[in-house]
Short mmCIF file of C-alpha atoms in Angstrom, two decimals:
data_model
loop_
_atom_site.label_atom_id
_atom_site.label_comp_id
_atom_site.label_asym_id
_atom_site.label_seq_id
_atom_site.Cartn_x
_atom_site.Cartn_y
_atom_site.Cartn_z
CA MET Q 1 -45.70 260.18 148.31
CA THR Q 2 -47.31 262.88 146.14
CA GLN Q 3 -44.82 265.13 144.39
CA PRO Q 4 -45.42 268.88 144.86
CA PRO Q 5 -46.48 270.75 141.73
CA THR Q 6 -43.77 272.50 139.77
CA TRP Q 7 -43.47 276.26 140.17
CA PRO Q 8 -43.41 278.37 137.00
CA ALA Q 9 -40.54 280.81 137.44
CA PRO Q 10 -41.65 284.34 136.53
CA THR Q 11 -40.18 285.73 133.30
CA THR Q 12 -39.93 289.41 132.45
CA VAL Q 13 -38.92 291.44 129.42
CA GLU Q 14 -38.94 294.61 131.54
CA PRO Q 15 -36.22 295.67 134.00
CA VAL Q 16 -36.91 294.73 137.60
CA HIS Q 17 -36.96 297.69 140.01
CA ALA Q 18 -37.40 296.83 143.68
CA VAL Q 19 -36.37 297.39 147.28
CA VAL Q 20 -36.08 293.99 148.95
CA PRO Q 21 -35.58 293.75 152.74
CA VAL Q 22 -33.84 290.43 153.39
CA PRO Q 23 -34.36 288.36 156.57
CA GLY Q 24 -31.56 287.74 159.07
CA SER Q 25 -28.39 285.72 158.52
CA LYS Q 26 -28.74 282.00 159.12
CA SER Q 27 -25.04 281.73 159.97
CA ILE Q 28 -25.23 284.43 162.62
CA THR Q 29 -28.59 283.26 164.00
CA ASN Q 30 -27.50 279.67 164.56
CA ARG Q 31 -24.16 280.62 166.08
CA ALA Q 32 -25.87 283.12 168.39
CA LEU Q 33 -28.44 280.52 169.47
CA LEU Q 34 -25.78 277.96 170.35
CA LEU Q 35 -23.57 280.42 172.23
CA ALA Q 36 -26.62 281.70 174.11
CA ALA Q 37 -27.62 278.16 175.10
CA LEU Q 38 -24.15 277.63 176.64
CA ALA Q 39 -23.82 281.10 178.21
CA ASP Q 40 -23.74 282.12 181.88
CA GLY Q 41 -27.18 283.74 181.78
CA PRO Q 42 -30.12 284.68 179.53
CA SER Q 43 -29.33 286.21 176.13
CA LEU Q 44 -31.45 287.97 173.53
CA VAL Q 45 -31.17 287.17 169.83
CA ARG Q 46 -32.57 290.17 167.97
CA ALA Q 47 -34.12 289.88 164.48
CA PRO Q 48 -33.24 286.20 164.05
CA LEU Q 49 -33.87 284.41 160.79
CA ARG Q 50 -37.03 282.31 160.89
CA SER Q 51 -36.46 279.36 158.56
CA ARG Q 52 -36.34 275.60 158.70
CA ASP Q 53 -32.63 275.53 159.59
CA THR Q 54 -32.92 278.02 162.44
CA ARG Q 55 -36.02 276.35 163.85
CA LEU Q 56 -34.19 273.02 163.76
CA MET Q 57 -31.35 274.63 165.73
CA ALA Q 58 -33.76 276.15 168.24
CA ASP Q 59 -35.56 272.80 168.63
CA ALA Q 60 -32.24 270.95 169.06
CA LEU Q 61 -31.05 273.28 171.82
CA SER Q 62 -34.47 273.14 173.47
CA ALA Q 63 -34.24 269.34 173.46
CA LEU Q 64 -30.94 269.67 175.35
CA GLY Q 65 -32.67 271.81 178.01
CA ALA Q 66 -32.30 275.44 176.89
CA GLY Q 67 -35.34 277.70 177.02
CA ILE Q 68 -36.02 279.52 173.73
CA ALA Q 69 -39.07 281.76 173.53
CA GLU Q 70 -40.25 284.90 171.80
CA ARG Q 71 -39.89 287.94 174.02
CA ASP Q 72 -43.15 289.81 174.56
CA ASP Q 73 -41.74 293.28 175.01
CA ASN Q 74 -44.32 295.61 173.47
CA ALA Q 75 -46.92 297.51 175.47
CA ASP Q 76 -49.74 295.55 173.83
CA GLY Q 77 -48.11 292.23 174.69
CA THR Q 78 -46.95 291.53 171.15
CA SER Q 79 -43.43 290.51 170.17
CA ASP Q 80 -40.92 291.98 167.74
CA GLY Q 81 -39.81 288.42 166.97
CA ASP Q 82 -36.68 288.44 169.14
CA TRP Q 83 -35.73 285.17 170.85
CA LEU Q 84 -34.96 285.07 174.57
CA VAL Q 85 -32.58 282.18 175.29
CA THR Q 86 -32.30 280.86 178.83
CA PRO Q 87 -29.37 278.42 179.15
CA ALA Q 88 -29.42 275.16 181.06
CA LYS Q 89 -26.89 272.39 181.53
CA PRO Q 90 -27.33 270.08 178.51
CA ALA Q 91 -29.09 266.86 179.45
CA GLY Q 92 -30.50 263.74 177.86
CA PRO Q 93 -32.07 261.56 176.81
CA ALA Q 94 -32.96 263.62 173.76
CA GLU Q 95 -33.72 263.21 170.06
CA ILE Q 96 -32.24 265.78 167.67
CA ASP Q 97 -33.66 266.24 164.16
CA CYS Q 98 -30.94 267.79 161.98
CA GLY Q 99 -33.13 267.98 158.89
CA LEU Q 100 -30.67 268.95 156.16
CA ALA Q 101 -28.98 271.64 158.25
CA GLY Q 102 -25.20 271.38 158.28
CA THR Q 103 -25.00 273.81 161.20
CA VAL Q 104 -27.20 271.56 163.33
CA MET Q 105 -25.47 268.28 162.49
CA ARG Q 106 -21.98 269.79 162.98
CA PHE Q 107 -22.49 272.45 165.70
CA VAL Q 108 -24.79 270.64 168.12
CA PRO Q 109 -22.87 267.34 168.70
CA PRO Q 110 -19.94 269.19 170.37
CA ALA Q 111 -22.48 270.78 172.74
CA ALA Q 112 -24.27 267.46 173.26
CA ALA Q 113 -20.95 265.98 174.42
CA LEU Q 114 -21.40 268.14 177.55
CA ALA Q 115 -24.78 266.56 178.36
CA ASP Q 116 -25.69 264.00 180.95
CA GLY Q 117 -27.35 261.14 179.06
CA GLU Q 118 -27.76 259.90 175.50
CA ILE Q 119 -28.41 262.30 172.64
CA ARG Q 120 -29.51 260.68 169.37
CA PHE Q 121 -29.10 262.57 166.07
CA ASP Q 122 -30.85 261.89 162.78
CA GLY Q 123 -32.01 263.89 159.78
CA ASP Q 124 -33.30 263.89 156.22
CA PRO Q 125 -32.25 261.07 153.87
CA ARG Q 126 -29.71 263.29 152.07
CA ALA Q 127 -28.29 264.36 155.46
CA ARG Q 128 -27.37 260.73 156.11
CA GLU Q 129 -25.01 260.95 153.14
CA ARG Q 130 -23.20 264.11 154.27
CA PRO Q 131 -19.72 263.69 155.79
CA MET Q 132 -19.67 263.54 159.58
CA THR Q 133 -16.68 261.38 160.52
CA THR Q 134 -14.38 264.41 160.86
CA VAL Q 135 -16.31 266.04 163.68
CA LEU Q 136 -17.34 262.76 165.34
CA ASN Q 137 -13.78 261.38 165.39
CA ALA Q 138 -12.56 264.76 166.67
CA LEU Q 139 -15.01 264.54 169.57
CA ARG Q 140 -13.86 260.99 170.30
CA GLY Q 141 -10.30 262.30 170.39
CA LEU Q 142 -11.40 264.93 172.92
CA GLY Q 143 -12.94 262.30 175.19
CA ALA Q 144 -16.51 261.78 173.94
CA GLU Q 145 -18.20 258.42 173.49
CA ILE Q 146 -20.17 258.21 170.24
CA THR Q 147 -21.90 255.35 168.47
CA GLY Q 148 -22.01 255.67 164.68
CA ASP Q 149 -20.00 257.53 162.05
CA ARG Q 150 -22.77 259.41 160.23
CA LEU Q 151 -26.44 260.11 160.77
CA PRO Q 152 -28.05 258.49 162.65
CA PHE Q 153 -25.54 258.50 165.52
CA THR Q 154 -25.70 258.75 169.33
CA VAL Q 155 -23.60 260.89 171.67
CA HIS Q 156 -23.29 259.21 175.08
CA GLY Q 157 -22.84 262.26 177.28
CA ALA Q 158 -20.98 262.06 180.57
CA GLY Q 159 -21.75 265.59 181.74
CA GLU Q 160 -18.42 267.08 180.70
CA LEU Q 161 -15.65 266.73 178.14
CA ALA Q 162 -11.89 266.82 178.68
CA GLY Q 163 -11.12 268.76 175.51
CA GLY Q 164 -7.55 269.65 174.53
CA PRO Q 165 -5.74 269.46 171.19
CA VAL Q 166 -7.17 267.67 168.15
CA THR Q 167 -6.03 267.43 164.54
CA ILE Q 168 -8.62 267.18 161.77
CA ASP Q 169 -8.88 267.41 157.99
CA ALA Q 170 -11.41 270.22 157.51
CA SER Q 171 -10.88 270.57 153.75
CA ALA Q 172 -14.47 269.41 153.15
CA SER Q 173 -16.17 272.00 155.37
CA SER Q 174 -15.34 274.94 157.62
CA GLN Q 175 -18.25 273.81 159.82
CA PHE Q 176 -16.02 271.07 161.28
CA VAL Q 177 -13.79 273.76 162.77
CA SER Q 178 -16.57 276.13 163.83
CA GLY Q 179 -18.55 273.38 165.54
CA LEU Q 180 -15.63 272.46 167.79
CA LEU Q 181 -14.74 276.08 168.56
CA LEU Q 182 -18.26 277.15 169.54
CA SER Q 183 -18.49 274.72 172.48
CA GLY Q 184 -14.76 274.53 173.22
CA ALA Q 185 -14.74 277.07 176.06
CA ARG Q 186 -16.99 274.74 178.07
CA TYR Q 187 -14.50 271.84 177.85
CA ARG Q 188 -12.20 271.36 180.86
CA ARG Q 189 -9.06 272.07 178.82
CA GLY Q 190 -10.66 274.17 176.15
CA VAL Q 191 -9.90 273.05 172.61
CA THR Q 192 -7.11 273.51 170.10
CA VAL Q 193 -8.05 272.59 166.54
CA HIS Q 194 -5.31 271.89 164.00
CA HIS Q 195 -6.27 271.56 160.33
CA ARG Q 196 -4.09 269.19 158.33
CA ASP Q 197 -4.87 267.74 154.91
CA ASP Q 198 -2.21 265.10 154.25
CA THR Q 199 -3.47 264.20 150.76
CA ALA Q 200 -3.66 267.39 148.71
CA GLY Q 201 -2.69 270.20 151.08
CA GLN Q 202 -6.07 271.84 150.70
CA PRO Q 203 -6.93 274.81 152.94
CA VAL Q 204 -10.17 275.00 154.86
CA PRO Q 205 -12.94 276.28 152.56
CA SER Q 206 -15.20 279.18 153.49
CA GLN Q 207 -12.65 280.76 155.82
CA PRO Q 208 -14.92 283.79 156.42
CA HIS Q 209 -17.32 281.50 158.27
CA ILE Q 210 -14.55 280.55 160.71
CA GLU Q 211 -13.68 284.23 161.09
CA MET Q 212 -17.34 284.86 161.94
CA THR Q 213 -17.20 282.11 164.58
CA VAL Q 214 -14.03 283.55 166.12
CA ALA Q 215 -15.44 287.08 166.16
CA MET Q 216 -18.67 285.97 167.84
CA LEU Q 217 -16.78 283.95 170.45
CA ARG Q 218 -14.71 287.00 171.31
CA GLU Q 219 -17.88 289.10 171.56
CA ALA Q 220 -19.07 286.57 174.16
CA GLY Q 221 -15.90 287.02 176.20
CA VAL Q 222 -14.16 283.83 175.04
CA GLU Q 223 -10.39 283.90 174.56
CA VAL Q 224 -9.47 282.71 171.06
CA ASP Q 225 -6.00 282.57 169.50
CA ASP Q 226 -6.02 282.25 165.70
CA SER Q 227 -2.61 283.83 165.11
CA ALA Q 228 -1.09 280.68 163.57
CA ALA Q 229 -2.27 279.43 160.18
CA ASN Q 230 -4.65 276.47 160.38
CA VAL Q 231 -4.64 276.46 164.20
CA TRP Q 232 -7.41 277.78 166.46
CA ARG Q 233 -7.13 277.77 170.27
CA VAL Q 234 -10.12 278.37 172.53
CA ALA Q 235 -9.30 278.79 176.21
CA PRO Q 236 -11.56 277.18 178.80
CA GLY Q 237 -13.87 279.64 180.50
CA VAL Q 238 -17.26 281.26 180.63
CA ILE Q 239 -19.36 282.15 177.59
CA ARG Q 240 -20.91 285.50 178.52
CA ALA Q 241 -24.59 286.22 178.02
CA ARG Q 242 -25.27 289.17 175.73
CA ASP Q 243 -27.66 290.62 173.19
CA TRP Q 244 -27.01 289.44 169.64
CA SER Q 245 -28.17 291.57 166.69
CA VAL Q 246 -28.55 289.55 163.50
CA GLU Q 247 -27.57 291.19 160.21
CA PRO Q 248 -29.51 290.59 156.98
CA ASP Q 249 -28.41 287.38 155.24
CA LEU Q 250 -26.13 288.62 152.46
CA SER Q 251 -25.97 285.27 150.67
CA ASN Q 252 -29.75 285.08 150.61
CA ALA Q 253 -29.79 288.57 149.10
CA THR Q 254 -27.84 287.34 146.07
CA PRO Q 255 -30.80 286.06 143.98
CA PHE Q 256 -32.58 289.42 144.34
CA LEU Q 257 -29.47 291.39 143.37
CA ALA Q 258 -29.04 288.97 140.46
CA ALA Q 259 -32.53 289.94 139.26
CA ALA Q 260 -31.22 293.45 138.61
CA ALA Q 261 -28.18 292.07 136.80
CA VAL Q 262 -30.28 289.76 134.60
CA THR Q 263 -32.97 292.28 133.64
CA GLY Q 264 -30.99 295.52 133.54
CA GLY Q 265 -32.99 296.80 136.48
CA THR Q 266 -32.25 298.24 139.90
CA VAL Q 267 -32.55 296.34 143.19
CA THR Q 268 -31.73 297.72 146.64
CA VAL Q 269 -31.25 295.58 149.75
CA PRO Q 270 -31.59 297.89 152.78
CA GLY Q 271 -29.55 297.39 155.93
CA TRP Q 272 -26.47 296.06 154.16
CA PRO Q 273 -23.67 296.36 156.75
CA ALA Q 274 -20.68 298.60 156.05
CA ALA Q 275 -18.44 295.97 157.68
CA THR Q 276 -19.29 292.31 158.18
CA THR Q 277 -17.86 288.82 158.64
CA GLN Q 278 -20.46 287.36 156.26
CA ALA Q 279 -18.92 285.71 153.21
CA GLY Q 280 -21.84 286.82 151.06
CA ASP Q 281 -20.50 290.39 151.06
CA ALA Q 282 -18.18 289.25 148.25
CA ILE Q 283 -21.11 289.40 145.83
CA ARG Q 284 -20.53 293.15 145.52
CA GLY Q 285 -17.20 292.79 143.75
CA ILE Q 286 -18.26 289.80 141.67
CA LEU Q 287 -21.35 291.50 140.27
CA ALA Q 288 -19.30 294.59 139.46
CA SER Q 289 -16.81 292.43 137.55
CA MET Q 290 -19.72 290.96 135.55
CA GLY Q 291 -20.84 294.38 134.36
CA ALA Q 292 -23.24 295.63 137.05
CA THR Q 293 -22.99 298.94 138.85
CA VAL Q 294 -22.84 298.38 142.61
CA VAL Q 295 -23.39 301.15 145.18
CA LEU Q 296 -23.21 300.80 148.98
CA ASP Q 297 -24.58 303.82 150.83
CA ASP Q 298 -26.94 304.71 153.66
CA ARG Q 299 -29.89 303.26 151.70
CA GLY Q 300 -28.25 299.84 151.59
CA LEU Q 301 -26.69 297.95 148.68
CA THR Q 302 -27.98 298.84 145.22
CA VAL Q 303 -27.22 296.85 142.06
CA ILE Q 304 -27.94 298.39 138.66
CA GLY Q 305 -27.84 295.88 135.86
CA GLY Q 306 -25.77 296.27 132.71
CA PRO Q 307 -24.71 293.94 129.90
CA LEU Q 308 -23.62 290.69 131.61
CA THR Q 309 -20.12 289.42 130.90
CA GLY Q 310 -18.48 286.25 132.10
CA VAL Q 311 -16.14 286.03 135.06
CA ASP Q 312 -13.11 284.00 136.13
CA VAL Q 313 -13.38 283.79 139.91
CA ASP Q 314 -12.13 281.61 142.78
CA LEU Q 315 -15.12 280.88 145.03
CA HIS Q 316 -13.27 278.80 147.62
CA ASP Q 317 -14.24 281.16 150.45
CA VAL Q 318 -17.74 281.98 149.14
CA GLY Q 319 -19.00 278.70 147.73
CA GLU Q 320 -22.61 279.44 148.68
CA LEU Q 321 -22.71 282.07 145.92
CA THR Q 322 -21.89 279.49 143.23
CA PRO Q 323 -25.41 278.39 142.15
CA VAL Q 324 -26.69 281.91 141.43
CA LEU Q 325 -23.38 282.91 139.83
CA ALA Q 326 -23.57 279.82 137.60
CA ALA Q 327 -27.04 280.95 136.52
CA LEU Q 328 -25.71 284.43 135.72
CA ALA Q 329 -22.79 282.89 133.84
CA ALA Q 330 -25.20 280.89 131.67
CA LEU Q 331 -26.89 284.17 130.69
CA ALA Q 332 -23.72 286.20 130.13
CA SER Q 333 -22.18 287.15 126.80
CA THR Q 334 -18.78 285.54 127.39
CA PRO Q 335 -17.58 282.32 129.11
CA SER Q 336 -17.07 281.99 132.85
CA HIS Q 337 -14.75 279.83 134.94
CA LEU Q 338 -15.83 279.19 138.56
CA THR Q 339 -13.02 277.57 140.58
CA GLY Q 340 -12.19 276.47 144.12
CA ILE Q 341 -15.53 274.74 144.66
CA ALA Q 342 -14.75 271.03 145.08
CA HIS Q 343 -16.17 271.19 148.61
CA LEU Q 344 -19.64 271.90 147.18
CA ARG Q 345 -19.93 268.24 146.26
CA GLY Q 346 -20.63 267.52 149.94
CA HIS Q 347 -23.34 270.15 150.48
CA GLU Q 348 -27.12 269.65 150.41
CA THR Q 349 -26.47 267.95 147.08
CA ASP Q 350 -23.42 267.61 144.82
CA ARG Q 351 -23.86 271.16 143.59
CA LEU Q 352 -21.29 270.94 140.81
CA ALA Q 353 -22.94 267.89 139.24
CA ALA Q 354 -26.42 269.34 139.83
CA LEU Q 355 -25.61 272.70 138.23
CA ALA Q 356 -23.95 271.09 135.22
CA THR Q 357 -26.88 268.71 134.73
CA GLU Q 358 -29.61 271.35 135.05
CA ILE Q 359 -27.97 274.02 132.89
CA LYS Q 360 -27.35 271.42 130.20
CA ARG Q 361 -30.99 270.31 130.52
CA LEU Q 362 -32.00 273.83 129.43
CA GLY Q 363 -29.58 273.79 126.49
CA GLY Q 364 -26.50 275.23 128.16
CA ASP Q 365 -22.85 274.27 127.77
CA VAL Q 366 -21.04 273.38 131.01
CA VAL Q 367 -17.73 271.61 131.52
CA GLU Q 368 -17.63 270.00 134.98
CA GLU Q 369 -14.24 269.48 136.59
CA ALA Q 370 -13.29 268.09 139.99
CA GLY Q 371 -13.41 271.52 141.62
CA ALA Q 372 -14.59 273.89 138.92
CA LEU Q 373 -17.26 274.71 136.34
CA THR Q 374 -16.61 276.30 132.96
CA ILE Q 375 -19.76 277.75 131.44
CA HIS Q 376 -20.06 278.79 127.80
CA PRO Q 377 -23.25 280.81 127.21
CA ARG Q 378 -25.72 279.26 124.78
CA PRO Q 379 -29.36 280.07 123.97
CA LEU Q 380 -31.49 278.40 126.68
CA HIS Q 381 -34.95 276.94 126.39
CA ALA Q 382 -37.89 275.98 128.59
CA GLY Q 383 -37.72 272.99 130.90
CA VAL Q 384 -38.02 271.66 134.43
CA TRP Q 385 -35.21 272.74 136.76
CA HIS Q 386 -34.58 270.21 139.53
CA SER Q 387 -33.74 271.60 142.95
CA TYR Q 388 -32.43 268.37 144.56
CA ALA Q 389 -34.00 269.54 147.86
CA ASP Q 390 -31.32 272.28 147.82
CA HIS Q 391 -32.44 275.84 148.50
CA ARG Q 392 -29.62 277.42 146.48
CA MET Q 393 -30.36 275.21 143.47
CA ALA Q 394 -33.99 276.36 143.58
CA THR Q 395 -33.05 280.04 143.64
CA ALA Q 396 -30.57 279.55 140.79
CA GLY Q 397 -33.37 278.15 138.65
CA ALA Q 398 -35.56 281.13 139.52
CA VAL Q 399 -32.82 283.54 138.38
CA LEU Q 400 -32.58 281.73 135.03
CA GLY Q 401 -36.35 281.85 134.72
CA LEU Q 402 -36.30 285.65 134.72
CA ALA Q 403 -34.71 285.55 131.26
CA VAL Q 404 -35.84 282.15 129.93
CA ASP Q 405 -39.55 281.62 129.40
CA GLY Q 406 -40.96 278.30 130.56
CA VAL Q 407 -38.54 277.35 133.35
CA GLU Q 408 -40.31 275.42 136.10
CA ILE Q 409 -38.81 274.64 139.53
CA ASP Q 410 -39.67 271.11 140.64
CA ASP Q 411 -39.65 271.85 144.40
CA LEU Q 412 -39.78 275.45 145.50
CA SER Q 413 -40.31 274.38 149.13
CA ALA Q 414 -36.54 273.73 149.35
CA THR Q 415 -36.13 277.50 149.83
CA THR Q 416 -37.76 277.31 153.28
CA LYS Q 417 -34.41 276.01 154.54
CA THR Q 418 -33.13 279.58 154.77
CA MET Q 419 -36.11 281.80 153.91
#
């Protein structure tokens, strides 16, 4: 197989000044698509993200029987890019390609358990290494028949699922909880998910993503009780059809805001919501603590770069920000300590090991711990930055390249996962 050419990251000695509209949130798009596919009538998903992960979700739900098409709603017959989703009872046989999308491999199997017939799941080579036993064993406990414990696996659908209570260890990913909740209203007894980590007492990471799931379920008329810690109850019932409006992806905005921080420039992302369930909103406070000026107003979110200082921050709830923040830390004037990120070892790649390896490759000083990175700034030099087929690794390398001449990204195509 021919390797793609490396991509020379642009370097600048001048401040970057830009207004950067950012496409829609992947997290919201894929949740909206799944809820729409299980709803009681057609739904509209407005301004969805178009990326590999969202197309994989759309293709997976289409394979189960849902209709997903662009709505031609303009006078000249053109489309604004909105998706019209027409639900259908899930049915097999079907083949689902998960690619490297955690939302597809963890959100779709609970829906496939409602299908008549066999639904086979597979994905990219790295996806076959990602943990799946938690959600698959949970589905078995709720009455599903499944062959296999990781990709590839097959869900043998019986047309319905009993549902009820289930206890899982979700300390590796919040997606295990969200996946069960999103389809739970369609189970005969609903679903009650208990999180329990008997080994280290670890909480569920990325809690804002579960809060997003709960909020979207309630918007679709589903009764959810999350009043007790580490317990989520979804009552059986109808998922209502509705119009979903997708916010800009705030995590995907981070590399562009970082460009202002790195170069002492000014970058505005229009349409930044005043209130949101997206975890990426936390970047505002983190960049401010690193020396940037951050302004949220009717123009959007504006970051004005200043001298970069290090940061000591717990990223347990916002782990997706870690790669770009590690890049900023490597360029700062003082050390940084990024904690609460052990769960990133099970993402598209082992992000802690990857970040430590690649920053060191460019001359940096990184101490890798089980769930943390300590980064001592050092002068960096040219070199190839490996993306590990991970979109957030690729963007982290591009941020470093703004300040370090001669950085080349080995596989820029990884960014198509979410862009």
